[in-house]
Amino acid sequence: STPIKSSAASDVYKRQVGDTVGVTFNKASGHEGGGFGSATIAKITDTGFQYSQGGKRPKTVQLKNIKEIYKYR
């Protein structure tokens, strides 16, 4: 079997549509240390996931750009 690319990727796959999460970007993203919070997962794909914040149109984040993903309680 092929290992998942990063721990961030495996963390994404533990999440579910509807979960509220925050993300920290990695160096590859060009926005290291940046990120976003309080985002609701709209759709999970092979390369990342779509999320919405406050009723705006969903945005997409790529797994390759995620350093850390964490769930809000």
CSV table of C-alpha atoms in Angstrom, one decimal:
chain,number,residue,atom,x,y,z
A,1,SER,CA,0.0,0.0,0.0
A,2,THR,CA,1.1,3.6,-0.6
A,3,PRO,CA,1.6,5.7,2.5
A,4,ILE,CA,-0.4,8.9,2.7
A,5,LYS,CA,1.8,11.9,1.7
A,6,SER,CA,1.9,13.6,5.1
A,7,SER,CA,0.4,13.5,8.5
A,8,ALA,CA,-1.7,16.5,7.5
A,9,ALA,CA,-3.2,14.4,4.7
A,10,SER,CA,-4.1,11.6,7.1
A,11,ASP,CA,-5.5,14.1,9.5
A,12,VAL,CA,-7.8,15.4,6.7
A,13,TYR,CA,-9.1,11.9,6.0
A,14,LYS,CA,-10.0,11.5,9.7
A,15,ARG,CA,-12.3,14.5,9.4
A,16,GLN,CA,-15.8,14.5,8.0
A,17,VAL,CA,-17.9,16.8,5.9
A,18,GLY,CA,-19.6,19.2,8.4
A,19,ASP,CA,-16.6,19.3,10.8
A,20,THR,CA,-15.4,22.7,11.8
A,21,VAL,CA,-11.6,22.9,11.5
A,22,GLY,CA,-8.6,25.2,11.4
A,23,VAL,CA,-5.6,24.9,9.2
A,24,THR,CA,-2.0,26.1,9.4
A,25,PHE,CA,-0.1,26.4,6.1
A,26,ASN,CA,3.4,24.9,5.5
A,27,LYS,CA,6.4,26.4,3.7
A,28,ALA,CA,5.4,24.9,0.3
A,29,SER,CA,2.2,26.9,0.4
A,30,GLY,CA,4.1,30.2,0.3
A,31,HIS,CA,2.2,31.3,3.3
A,32,GLU,CA,4.1,29.5,6.1
A,33,GLY,CA,2.5,30.1,9.5
A,34,GLY,CA,-0.6,31.5,7.9
A,35,GLY,CA,-3.9,29.7,7.8
A,36,PHE,CA,-7.5,30.0,8.7
A,37,GLY,CA,-9.9,28.9,11.4
A,38,SER,CA,-13.5,28.1,12.0
A,39,ALA,CA,-14.0,26.6,8.6
A,40,THR,CA,-16.7,24.1,7.9
A,41,ILE,CA,-15.6,21.2,5.6
A,42,ALA,CA,-17.9,21.1,2.6
A,43,LYS,CA,-16.2,18.3,0.5
A,44,ILE,CA,-13.1,16.1,0.9
A,45,THR,CA,-11.2,15.2,-2.3
A,46,ASP,CA,-8.1,13.2,-3.2
A,47,THR,CA,-6.0,16.4,-3.2
A,48,GLY,CA,-7.5,18.4,-0.4
A,49,PHE,CA,-10.8,19.8,0.7
A,50,GLN,CA,-13.4,22.5,0.1
A,51,TYR,CA,-14.5,24.6,3.1
A,52,SER,CA,-16.8,27.5,3.8
A,53,GLN,CA,-16.7,30.3,6.3
A,54,GLY,CA,-19.6,32.5,7.2
A,55,GLY,CA,-21.8,31.7,4.2
A,56,LYS,CA,-19.3,32.7,1.5
A,57,ARG,CA,-18.6,30.5,-1.5
A,58,PRO,CA,-16.6,27.4,-0.7
A,59,LYS,CA,-12.8,27.7,-1.1
A,60,THR,CA,-10.4,24.9,-1.7
A,61,VAL,CA,-7.2,24.0,0.2
A,62,GLN,CA,-4.6,21.5,-1.2
A,63,LEU,CA,-3.2,18.8,1.1
A,64,LYS,CA,0.3,19.6,-0.1
A,65,ASN,CA,0.0,23.1,1.5
A,66,ILE,CA,-1.2,22.0,4.9
A,67,LYS,CA,1.1,21.8,7.9
A,68,GLU,CA,-1.5,21.1,10.5
A,69,ILE,CA,-5.3,20.6,10.6
A,70,TYR,CA,-7.2,20.7,13.9
A,71,LYS,CA,-10.8,20.3,14.9
A,72,TYR,CA,-12.8,22.8,16.9
A,73,ARG,CA,-14.6,21.2,19.8
